[in-house]
GROMACS .gro file of N, CA and C in nm:
model
  138
    1MET      N    1  -4.235 -21.910   8.715
    1MET     CA    2  -4.264 -21.767   8.724
    1MET      C    3  -4.126 -21.703   8.731
    2PHE      N    4  -4.059 -21.760   8.838
    2PHE     CA    5  -3.912 -21.666   8.854
    2PHE      C    6  -3.835 -21.696   8.747
    3GLY      N    7  -3.841 -21.814   8.690
    3GLY     CA    8  -3.746 -21.830   8.575
    3GLY      C    9  -3.765 -21.764   8.456
    4TRP      N   10  -3.919 -21.719   8.442
    4TRP     CA   11  -3.953 -21.627   8.337
    4TRP      C   12  -3.907 -21.482   8.365
    5ILE      N   13  -3.919 -21.447   8.482
    5ILE     CA   14  -3.871 -21.321   8.521
    5ILE      C   15  -3.728 -21.300   8.519
    6LYS      N   16  -3.663 -21.395   8.531
    6LYS     CA   17  -3.500 -21.386   8.528
    6LYS      C   18  -3.480 -21.405   8.354
    7SER      N   19  -3.535 -21.495   8.292
    7SER     CA   20  -3.488 -21.485   8.146
    7SER      C   21  -3.547 -21.374   8.062
    8SER      N   22  -3.696 -21.386   8.065
    8SER     CA   23  -3.752 -21.307   7.956
    8SER      C   24  -3.769 -21.168   8.007
    9ALA      N   25  -3.785 -21.146   8.139
    9ALA     CA   26  -3.799 -20.989   8.192
    9ALA      C   27  -3.683 -20.937   8.219
   10GLY      N   28  -3.563 -21.003   8.181
   10GLY     CA   29  -3.434 -20.929   8.238
   10GLY      C   30  -3.406 -20.890   8.355
   11LEU      N   31  -3.442 -20.990   8.454
   11LEU     CA   32  -3.396 -20.936   8.586
   11LEU      C   33  -3.314 -21.022   8.658
   12ALA      N   34  -3.219 -21.094   8.582
   12ALA     CA   35  -3.143 -21.196   8.615
   12ALA      C   36  -3.037 -21.129   8.693
   13LYS      N   37  -3.001 -20.991   8.650
   13LYS     CA   38  -2.895 -20.926   8.743
   13LYS      C   39  -2.976 -20.786   8.718
   14VAL      N   40  -3.013 -20.736   8.850
   14VAL     CA   41  -3.073 -20.615   8.860
   14VAL      C   42  -2.976 -20.493   8.834
   15LYS      N   43  -3.015 -20.415   8.766
   15LYS     CA   44  -2.905 -20.308   8.747
   15LYS      C   45  -2.964 -20.173   8.824
   16LEU      N   46  -3.040 -20.182   8.914
   16LEU     CA   47  -3.104 -20.077   8.985
   16LEU      C   48  -3.029 -20.098   9.117
   17ARG      N   49  -3.024 -19.974   9.200
   17ARG     CA   50  -2.986 -19.943   9.314
   17ARG      C   51  -3.082 -19.917   9.430
   18GLY      N   52  -3.088 -19.983   9.526
   18GLY     CA   53  -3.199 -19.932   9.646
   18GLY      C   54  -3.315 -20.049   9.635
   19ARG      N   55  -3.363 -20.095   9.747
   19ARG     CA   56  -3.430 -20.187   9.754
   19ARG      C   57  -3.598 -20.140   9.700
   20ASP      N   58  -3.615 -20.012   9.731
   20ASP     CA   59  -3.759 -19.968   9.663
   20ASP      C   60  -3.748 -19.970   9.522
   21ARG      N   61  -3.637 -19.936   9.434
   21ARG     CA   62  -3.650 -19.942   9.298
   21ARG      C   63  -3.655 -20.106   9.246
   22VAL      N   64  -3.582 -20.174   9.340
   22VAL     CA   65  -3.559 -20.321   9.279
   22VAL      C   66  -3.708 -20.391   9.310
   23ASP      N   67  -3.779 -20.355   9.416
   23ASP     CA   68  -3.927 -20.392   9.438
   23ASP      C   69  -4.015 -20.352   9.324
   24ALA      N   70  -3.991 -20.234   9.286
   24ALA     CA   71  -4.088 -20.169   9.186
   24ALA      C   72  -4.059 -20.233   9.049
   25ALA      N   73  -3.920 -20.278   9.018
   25ALA     CA   74  -3.900 -20.359   8.894
   25ALA      C   75  -3.960 -20.491   8.915
   26PHE      N   76  -3.943 -20.545   9.009
   26PHE     CA   77  -4.015 -20.692   9.054
   26PHE      C   78  -4.145 -20.686   9.005
   27MET      N   79  -4.228 -20.594   9.080
   27MET     CA   80  -4.368 -20.589   9.076
   27MET      C   81  -4.416 -20.582   8.945
   28LEU      N   82  -4.350 -20.496   8.850
   28LEU     CA   83  -4.364 -20.461   8.709
   28LEU      C   84  -4.356 -20.586   8.637
   29ALA      N   85  -4.231 -20.679   8.663
   29ALA     CA   86  -4.228 -20.777   8.578
   29ALA      C   87  -4.347 -20.877   8.638
   30LEU      N   88  -4.376 -20.891   8.745
   30LEU     CA   89  -4.497 -20.960   8.789
   30LEU      C   90  -4.631 -20.941   8.730
   31ALA      N   91  -4.637 -20.805   8.712
   31ALA     CA   92  -4.761 -20.765   8.637
   31ALA      C   93  -4.761 -20.795   8.491
   32ALA      N   94  -4.632 -20.778   8.437
   32ALA     CA   95  -4.622 -20.838   8.302
   32ALA      C   96  -4.649 -20.974   8.272
   33TYR      N   97  -4.607 -21.053   8.369
   33TYR     CA   98  -4.626 -21.211   8.377
   33TYR      C   99  -4.757 -21.240   8.377
   34ASN      N  100  -4.841 -21.163   8.469
   34ASN     CA  101  -4.992 -21.208   8.481
   34ASN      C  102  -5.045 -21.174   8.358
   35LEU      N  103  -5.033 -21.039   8.282
   35LEU     CA  104  -5.079 -21.016   8.179
   35LEU      C  105  -5.053 -21.102   8.037
   36ILE      N  106  -4.942 -21.179   8.045
   36ILE     CA  107  -4.921 -21.285   7.944
   36ILE      C  108  -4.998 -21.418   7.988
   37ARG      N  109  -5.019 -21.448   8.113
   37ARG     CA  110  -5.083 -21.547   8.141
   37ARG      C  111  -5.241 -21.544   8.144
   38LEU      N  112  -5.297 -21.411   8.135
   38LEU     CA  113  -5.426 -21.376   8.145
   38LEU      C  114  -5.516 -21.456   8.031
   39PRO      N  115  -5.491 -21.460   7.909
   39PRO     CA  116  -5.564 -21.521   7.814
   39PRO      C  117  -5.591 -21.663   7.831
   40LYS      N  118  -5.469 -21.749   7.878
   40LYS     CA  119  -5.483 -21.873   7.898
   40LYS      C  120  -5.570 -21.901   8.038
   41LEU      N  121  -5.579 -21.811   8.122
   41LEU     CA  122  -5.646 -21.850   8.238
   41LEU      C  123  -5.803 -21.828   8.218
   42LEU      N  124  -5.822 -21.732   8.134
   42LEU     CA  125  -5.947 -21.682   8.104
   42LEU      C  126  -6.039 -21.776   7.980
   43MET      N  127  -5.954 -21.870   7.947
   43MET     CA  128  -5.988 -21.958   7.824
   43MET      C  129  -6.098 -22.017   7.851
   44VAL      N  130  -6.224 -22.029   7.817
   44VAL     CA  131  -6.324 -22.124   7.838
   44VAL      C  132  -6.327 -22.267   7.773
   45PRO      N  133  -6.315 -22.366   7.850
   45PRO     CA  134  -6.309 -22.502   7.801
   45PRO      C  135  -6.458 -22.520   7.703
   46LEU      N  136  -6.429 -22.603   7.612
   46LEU     CA  137  -6.530 -22.647   7.534
   46LEU      C  138  -6.594 -22.791   7.547
   0.00000   0.00000   0.00000
């Protein structure tokens, strides 16, 4: 998860100032990661 956020989400080096803004960017990246994982998690085994 953290590797994906650093590489694919572009948060290896944060370009924001302030803890609140960094927290918001991180939460947005986590939400995007969950949306990417959602189809795999909801897949019904045959």
